[in-house]
PDB file of C-alpha atoms in Angstrom:
ATOM      1  CA  MET A  84      -0.089   0.318  -0.145  1.00 47.00           C
ATOM      2  CA  ALA A  85       2.995   2.501   0.748  1.00 48.00           C
ATOM      3  CA  GLU A  86       4.438   1.456  -2.364  1.00 53.00           C
ATOM      4  CA  ALA A  87       0.960   2.626  -4.285  1.00 49.00           C
ATOM      5  CA  LYS A  88       1.293   5.886  -2.710  1.00 50.00           C
ATOM      6  CA  GLN A  89       4.852   6.108  -3.544  1.00 54.00           C
ATOM      7  CA  GLN A  90       4.479   5.465  -7.307  1.00 56.00           C
ATOM      8  CA  HIS A  91       1.308   7.777  -7.037  1.00 59.00           C
ATOM      9  CA  GLY A  92       3.249  10.753  -5.781  1.00 63.00           C
ATOM     10  CA  GLY A  93       5.756  10.029  -8.022  1.00 75.00           C
ATOM     11  CA  TRP A  94       3.251  10.695 -11.110  1.00 79.00           C
ATOM     12  CA  GLN A  95       1.937  13.664  -9.691  1.00 80.00           C
ATOM     13  CA  SER A  96       5.839  15.044  -9.422  1.00 82.00           C
ATOM     14  CA  MET A  97       6.385  14.201 -12.738  1.00 82.00           C
ATOM     15  CA  LEU A  98       3.106  15.587 -13.987  1.00 83.00           C
ATOM     16  CA  SER A  99       3.536  19.180 -11.713  1.00 86.00           C
ATOM     17  CA  PRO A 100       5.929  20.881 -14.493  1.00 87.00           C
ATOM     18  CA  TYR A 101       3.461  19.800 -16.969  1.00 84.00           C
ATOM     19  CA  GLU A 102       0.398  21.034 -15.279  1.00 89.00           C
ATOM     20  CA  GLN A 103       2.289  24.727 -14.610  1.00 91.00           C
ATOM     21  CA  ALA A 104       3.227  24.903 -18.313  1.00 89.00           C
ATOM     22  CA  THR A 105      -0.053  24.389 -19.381  1.00 89.00           C
ATOM     23  CA  ALA A 106      -1.694  26.849 -17.000  1.00 91.00           C
ATOM     24  CA  THR A 107       1.023  29.414 -18.546  1.00 92.00           C
ATOM     25  CA  ILE A 108      -0.271  28.453 -22.037  1.00 88.00           C
ATOM     26  CA  THR A 109      -3.729  28.888 -21.337  1.00 89.00           C
ATOM     27  CA  SER A 110      -3.709  32.373 -19.489  1.00 91.00           C
ATOM     28  CA  LYS A 111      -1.636  33.429 -22.663  1.00 88.00           C
ATOM     29  CA  LEU A 112      -4.028  32.327 -25.238  1.00 84.00           C
ATOM     30  CA  GLU A 113      -6.900  33.540 -23.249  1.00 89.00           C
ATOM     31  CA  PRO A 114      -7.213  36.991 -24.996  1.00 84.00           C
ATOM     32  CA  LEU A 115      -6.826  35.426 -28.403  1.00 80.00           C
ATOM     33  CA  LEU A 116      -9.815  32.637 -27.226  1.00 84.00           C
ATOM     34  CA  ALA A 117     -11.969  35.246 -26.004  1.00 89.00           C
ATOM     35  CA  GLN A 118     -12.454  36.889 -29.184  1.00 88.00           C
ATOM     36  CA  PRO A 119     -14.146  35.466 -32.108  1.00 90.00           C
ATOM     37  CA  HIS A 120     -11.454  34.192 -35.141  1.00 84.00           C
ATOM     38  CA  GLY A 121     -12.915  36.552 -37.631  1.00 88.00           C
ATOM     39  CA  ALA A 122     -12.767  39.547 -35.409  1.00 89.00           C
ATOM     40  CA  LEU A 123      -9.352  38.504 -34.497  1.00 86.00           C
ATOM     41  CA  ARG A 124      -8.042  38.081 -38.057  1.00 89.00           C
ATOM     42  CA  ALA A 125      -9.884  41.602 -39.485  1.00 92.00           C
ATOM     43  CA  LYS A 126      -7.908  43.718 -36.891  1.00 90.00           C
ATOM     44  CA  MET A 127      -4.492  42.257 -38.164  1.00 92.00           C
ATOM     45  CA  SER A 128      -2.360  42.776 -41.409  1.00 93.00           C
ATOM     46  CA  PRO A 129      -1.995  39.946 -44.015  1.00 93.00           C
ATOM     47  CA  ILE A 130       1.337  38.871 -42.735  1.00 93.00           C
ATOM     48  CA  GLU A 131       0.108  38.503 -39.262  1.00 93.00           C
ATOM     49  CA  VAL A 132      -2.780  36.454 -40.659  1.00 93.00           C
ATOM     50  CA  ALA A 133      -0.403  34.028 -42.113  1.00 94.00           C
ATOM     51  CA  LYS A 134       1.807  33.802 -39.254  1.00 94.00           C
ATOM     52  CA  LEU A 135      -1.373  33.555 -36.972  1.00 91.00           C
ATOM     53  CA  ASP A 136      -2.631  30.624 -39.429  1.00 93.00           C
ATOM     54  CA  LEU A 137       0.945  28.814 -39.842  1.00 95.00           C
ATOM     55  CA  THR A 138       1.162  29.061 -36.066  1.00 93.00           C
ATOM     56  CA  THR A 139      -2.161  27.244 -35.582  1.00 91.00           C
ATOM     57  CA  ALA A 140      -1.750  24.886 -37.860  1.00 95.00           C
ATOM     58  CA  PHE A 141       2.317  24.208 -36.687  1.00 96.00           C
ATOM     59  CA  THR A 142       0.681  23.714 -33.361  1.00 92.00           C
ATOM     60  CA  ILE A 143      -2.105  21.253 -34.174  1.00 94.00           C
ATOM     61  CA  ASN A 144       0.072  18.952 -36.396  1.00 95.00           C
ATOM     62  CA  SER A 145       3.047  19.030 -33.458  1.00 94.00           C
ATOM     63  CA  LEU A 146      -0.133  17.843 -30.886  1.00 93.00           C
ATOM     64  CA  PHE A 147      -0.919  15.094 -33.041  1.00 94.00           C
ATOM     65  CA  TRP A 148       2.704  14.223 -33.550  1.00 94.00           C
ATOM     66  CA  THR A 149       2.991  13.999 -29.638  1.00 93.00           C
ATOM     67  CA  TYR A 150      -0.305  11.929 -29.522  1.00 94.00           C
ATOM     68  CA  LEU A 151       1.088   9.462 -32.004  1.00 95.00           C
ATOM     69  CA  ALA A 152       4.163   9.334 -29.932  1.00 94.00           C
ATOM     70  CA  ALA A 153       2.474   8.485 -26.907  1.00 93.00           C
ATOM     71  CA  ARG A 154       0.771   5.676 -28.610  1.00 94.00           C
ATOM     72  CA  GLY A 155       3.528   4.101 -30.117  1.00 94.00           C
ATOM     73  CA  VAL A 156       3.653   5.023 -33.304  1.00 94.00           C
ATOM     74  CA  ASP A 157       6.495   6.230 -34.999  1.00 95.00           C
ATOM     75  CA  PRO A 158       5.669   9.892 -36.618  1.00 94.00           C
ATOM     76  CA  LYS A 159       8.772  10.353 -38.686  1.00 94.00           C
ATOM     77  CA  THR A 160       6.962   7.451 -41.122  1.00 95.00           C
ATOM     78  CA  HIS A 161       3.347   9.065 -40.691  1.00 95.00           C
ATOM     79  CA  PRO A 162       1.815  11.503 -42.985  1.00 95.00           C
ATOM     80  CA  VAL A 163       2.021  14.066 -40.093  1.00 95.00           C
ATOM     81  CA  LYS A 164       5.939  14.555 -40.650  1.00 95.00           C
ATOM     82  CA  LYS A 165       5.666  15.781 -44.295  1.00 96.00           C
ATOM     83  CA  GLN A 166       2.705  18.166 -43.268  1.00 96.00           C
ATOM     84  CA  LEU A 167       4.825  19.709 -40.528  1.00 95.00           C
ATOM     85  CA  ASP A 168       7.801  19.986 -43.241  1.00 95.00           C
ATOM     86  CA  ARG A 169       5.495  22.005 -45.407  1.00 96.00           C
ATOM     87  CA  ILE A 170       4.148  24.149 -42.583  1.00 96.00           C
ATOM     88  CA  LYS A 171       8.019  24.777 -41.770  1.00 95.00           C
ATOM     89  CA  SER A 172       9.075  25.840 -45.171  1.00 94.00           C
ATOM     90  CA  GLN A 173       6.061  27.997 -45.305  1.00 95.00           C
ATOM     91  CA  MET A 174       7.336  29.774 -42.219  1.00 94.00           C
ATOM     92  CA  LEU A 175      10.706  30.367 -43.595  1.00 91.00           C
ATOM     93  CA  ALA A 176       8.942  31.922 -46.697  1.00 92.00           C
ATOM     94  CA  VAL A 177       7.143  34.531 -44.817  1.00 93.00           C
ATOM     95  CA  ARG A 178      10.257  34.928 -42.499  1.00 90.00           C
ATOM     96  CA  GLN A 179      11.925  35.664 -45.613  1.00 89.00           C
ATOM     97  CA  PHE A 180       9.302  38.113 -47.173  1.00 90.00           C
ATOM     98  CA  GLU A 181       9.189  40.063 -43.612  1.00 89.00           C
ATOM     99  CA  ASN A 182      12.915  40.446 -43.487  1.00 87.00           C
ATOM    100  CA  PRO A 183      15.020  39.331 -46.815  1.00 83.00           C
ATOM    101  CA  GLU A 184      18.498  40.459 -45.776  1.00 85.00           C
ATOM    102  CA  ALA A 185      18.509  38.222 -42.783  1.00 79.00           C
ATOM    103  CA  ALA A 186      17.028  35.544 -44.335  1.00 73.00           C
ATOM    104  CA  ALA A 187      19.746  35.646 -46.819  1.00 76.00           C
ATOM    105  CA  ALA A 188      22.369  35.787 -44.235  1.00 78.00           C
ATOM    106  CA  GLU A 189      20.773  32.428 -42.759  1.00 74.00           C
ATOM    107  CA  ALA A 190      20.624  30.918 -46.134  1.00 71.00           C
ATOM    108  CA  SER A 191      24.311  31.541 -47.020  1.00 74.00           C
ATOM    109  CA  ALA A 192      25.225  30.366 -43.128  1.00 71.00           C
ATOM    110  CA  ARG A 193      23.274  27.061 -43.888  1.00 67.00           C
ATOM    111  CA  THR A 194      25.059  26.557 -46.968  1.00 63.00           C
ATOM    112  CA  THR A 195      28.137  26.988 -45.892  1.00 62.00           C
ATOM    113  CA  VAL A 196      27.831  24.660 -43.076  1.00 60.00           C
ATOM    114  CA  ASP A 197      26.290  22.021 -45.966  1.00 72.00           C
ATOM    115  CA  LYS A 198      29.444  22.444 -48.271  1.00 78.00           C
ATOM    116  CA  GLU A 199      31.736  21.806 -44.871  1.00 81.00           C
ATOM    117  CA  ALA A 200      29.724  18.850 -44.140  1.00 81.00           C
ATOM    118  CA  ALA A 201      29.642  17.526 -47.694  1.00 81.00           C
ATOM    119  CA  ALA A 202      33.546  17.745 -47.987  1.00 83.00           C
ATOM    120  CA  ARG A 203      33.751  16.045 -44.300  1.00 84.00           C
ATOM    121  CA  VAL A 204      31.734  13.440 -45.405  1.00 85.00           C
ATOM    122  CA  ILE A 205      33.446  12.835 -49.079  1.00 86.00           C
ATOM    123  CA  LYS A 206      36.948  13.057 -47.506  1.00 86.00           C
ATOM    124  CA  ARG A 207      36.033  10.048 -45.007  1.00 86.00           C
ATOM    125  CA  SER A 208      34.219   7.985 -47.658  1.00 84.00           C
ATOM    126  CA  LEU A 209      37.442   8.257 -49.733  1.00 86.00           C
ATOM    127  CA  SER A 210      40.326   7.955 -46.964  1.00 80.00           C
ATOM    128  CA  GLY A 211      41.939   4.569 -47.242  1.00 70.00           C
ATOM    129  CA  ASN A 212      39.831   3.685 -49.865  1.00 63.00           C
ATOM    130  CA  ASP A 213      43.545   2.201 -51.637  1.00 59.00           C
ATOM    131  CA  ARG A 214      41.763   0.382 -54.688  1.00 58.00           C
ATOM    132  CA  HIS A 215      39.926   3.273 -55.638  1.00 51.00           C
ATOM    133  CA  SER A 216      42.994   5.731 -55.671  1.00 51.00           C
ATOM    134  CA  THR A 217      45.029   3.076 -57.374  1.00 52.00           C
ATOM    135  CA  LYS A 218      42.233   2.684 -60.252  1.00 53.00           C
ATOM    136  CA  LYS A 219      42.296   6.404 -60.360  1.00 52.00           C
ATOM    137  CA  GLY A 220      45.725   6.571 -61.077  1.00 51.00           C
ATOM    138  CA  GLU A 221      45.994   3.555 -63.503  1.00 51.00           C
ATOM    139  CA  SER A 222      43.298   5.162 -65.460  1.00 50.00           C
ATOM    140  CA  LYS A 223      45.284   8.477 -65.407  1.00 49.00           C
ATOM    141  CA  SER A 224      48.606   6.935 -66.439  1.00 49.00           C
ATOM    142  CA  LYS A 225      46.582   4.630 -69.237  1.00 51.00           C
ATOM    143  CA  SER A 226      45.167   8.201 -70.572  1.00 49.00           C
ATOM    144  CA  LYS A 227      48.024  10.198 -70.677  1.00 52.00           C
ATOM    145  CA  SER A 228      50.611   7.266 -72.292  1.00 51.00           C
ATOM    146  CA  GLY A 229      47.760   5.733 -74.490  1.00 50.00           C
ATOM    147  CA  LYS A 230      48.740   2.350 -73.210  1.00 50.00           C
ATOM    148  CA  ASP A 231      47.488   0.000 -70.603  1.00 47.00           C
ATOM    149  CA  LYS A 232      49.711  -0.682 -67.761  1.00 47.00           C
ATOM    150  CA  SER A 233      48.641  -4.223 -67.207  1.00 45.00           C
ATOM    151  CA  LYS A 234      50.373  -5.092 -70.851  1.00 47.00           C
ATOM    152  CA  SER A 235      53.827  -3.748 -69.878  1.00 46.00           C
ATOM    153  CA  LYS A 236      53.678  -6.023 -66.797  1.00 50.00           C
ATOM    154  CA  GLY A 237      53.310  -9.043 -69.005  1.00 49.00           C
ATOM    155  CA  LYS A 238      49.162  -9.513 -68.035  1.00 49.00           C
ATOM    156  CA  SER A 239      46.726  -9.368 -70.554  1.00 51.00           C
ATOM    157  CA  LYS A 240      43.406  -7.699 -70.828  1.00 53.00           C
ATOM    158  CA  SER A 241      41.238 -10.730 -70.440  1.00 52.00           C
ATOM    159  CA  LYS A 242      43.123 -11.742 -67.279  1.00 54.00           C
ATOM    160  CA  VAL A 243      43.128  -8.660 -65.580  1.00 51.00           C
ATOM    161  CA  LYS A 244      39.254  -8.673 -66.798  1.00 53.00           C
ATOM    162  CA  ALA A 245      38.878 -12.108 -65.390  1.00 52.00           C
ATOM    163  CA  LYS A 246      40.356 -11.141 -62.005  1.00 53.00           C
ATOM    164  CA  ARG A 247      38.086  -8.021 -61.834  1.00 53.00           C
ATOM    165  CA  SER A 248      34.918 -10.176 -62.042  1.00 51.00           C
ATOM    166  CA  SER A 249      36.008 -12.698 -59.583  1.00 51.00           C
ATOM    167  CA  THR A 250      36.383 -10.183 -56.875  1.00 51.00           C
ATOM    168  CA  ASP A 251      33.336  -8.616 -55.086  1.00 50.00           C
ATOM    169  CA  GLY A 252      34.639  -4.848 -55.637  1.00 51.00           C
ATOM    170  CA  SER A 253      36.753  -4.977 -52.368  1.00 51.00           C
ATOM    171  CA  GLY A 254      39.359  -7.152 -53.822  1.00 51.00           C
ATOM    172  CA  LYS A 255      38.421 -10.163 -51.929  1.00 52.00           C
ATOM    173  CA  SER A 256      37.253 -13.249 -54.165  1.00 51.00           C
ATOM    174  CA  LYS A 257      33.475 -13.896 -54.561  1.00 50.00           C
ATOM    175  CA  LYS A 258      32.496 -17.237 -52.808  1.00 51.00           C
ATOM    176  CA  SER A 259      30.457 -19.418 -55.384  1.00 47.00           C
ATOM    177  CA  LYS A 260      26.864 -19.975 -54.051  1.00 47.00           C
ATOM    178  CA  LYS A 261      25.946 -24.047 -54.364  1.00 43.00           C
TER     179      LYS A 261
END
C-alpha cells in the first residue's frame, strides 16, 4: 500500500511541470480565445494573419505528432511529418518575406555548413580506399601514355578482366553459391 502511494506521488511530481506549463499557455491564449476568430483576423495585417494561421497549423500538427508518439506510433513515418515540413517551409517563406536580408544571411550560413559537412563526408568515404585511388591512378596513366599498364607487366586484358570479375569490388574473392 505504501508502495502504491509512493508511485502515485511520483507521477504527480512528474506531471507538475506539465500542469504548470499548461496553465501558463492557457493564460497567454485567453485573450486570443476570448475573441471570435474572424474579428481577430480583421484586426491583423495579411502577414500577421499568415503567421497566425501557420502557428495554429503547426501547433495542431505538433500536438498530433505528440499523440502519435504517446500511442507508440513512429511519427517520422506518418504523413504528419510531411505536413510539418510543409508548414516549416511556409514559415520560412514568411520570414524571408518579412526580412529578406536576415533570411539571405541565414541561408548563406546554412549553405556554408552544408558544404563543409559534404566535404567531410566525401573525405571520410574516400580516405583509406586504396583500391579506388589505385584505379584512378591507373586510368590517368593509361590516358596519358595511351597504353594499358597491365600489358607492360605481362598481363593480358582478358586476365585482368577475369580477375576483376572474380572479386566483389573490395579485392576479396567472391564465394560461389552452391
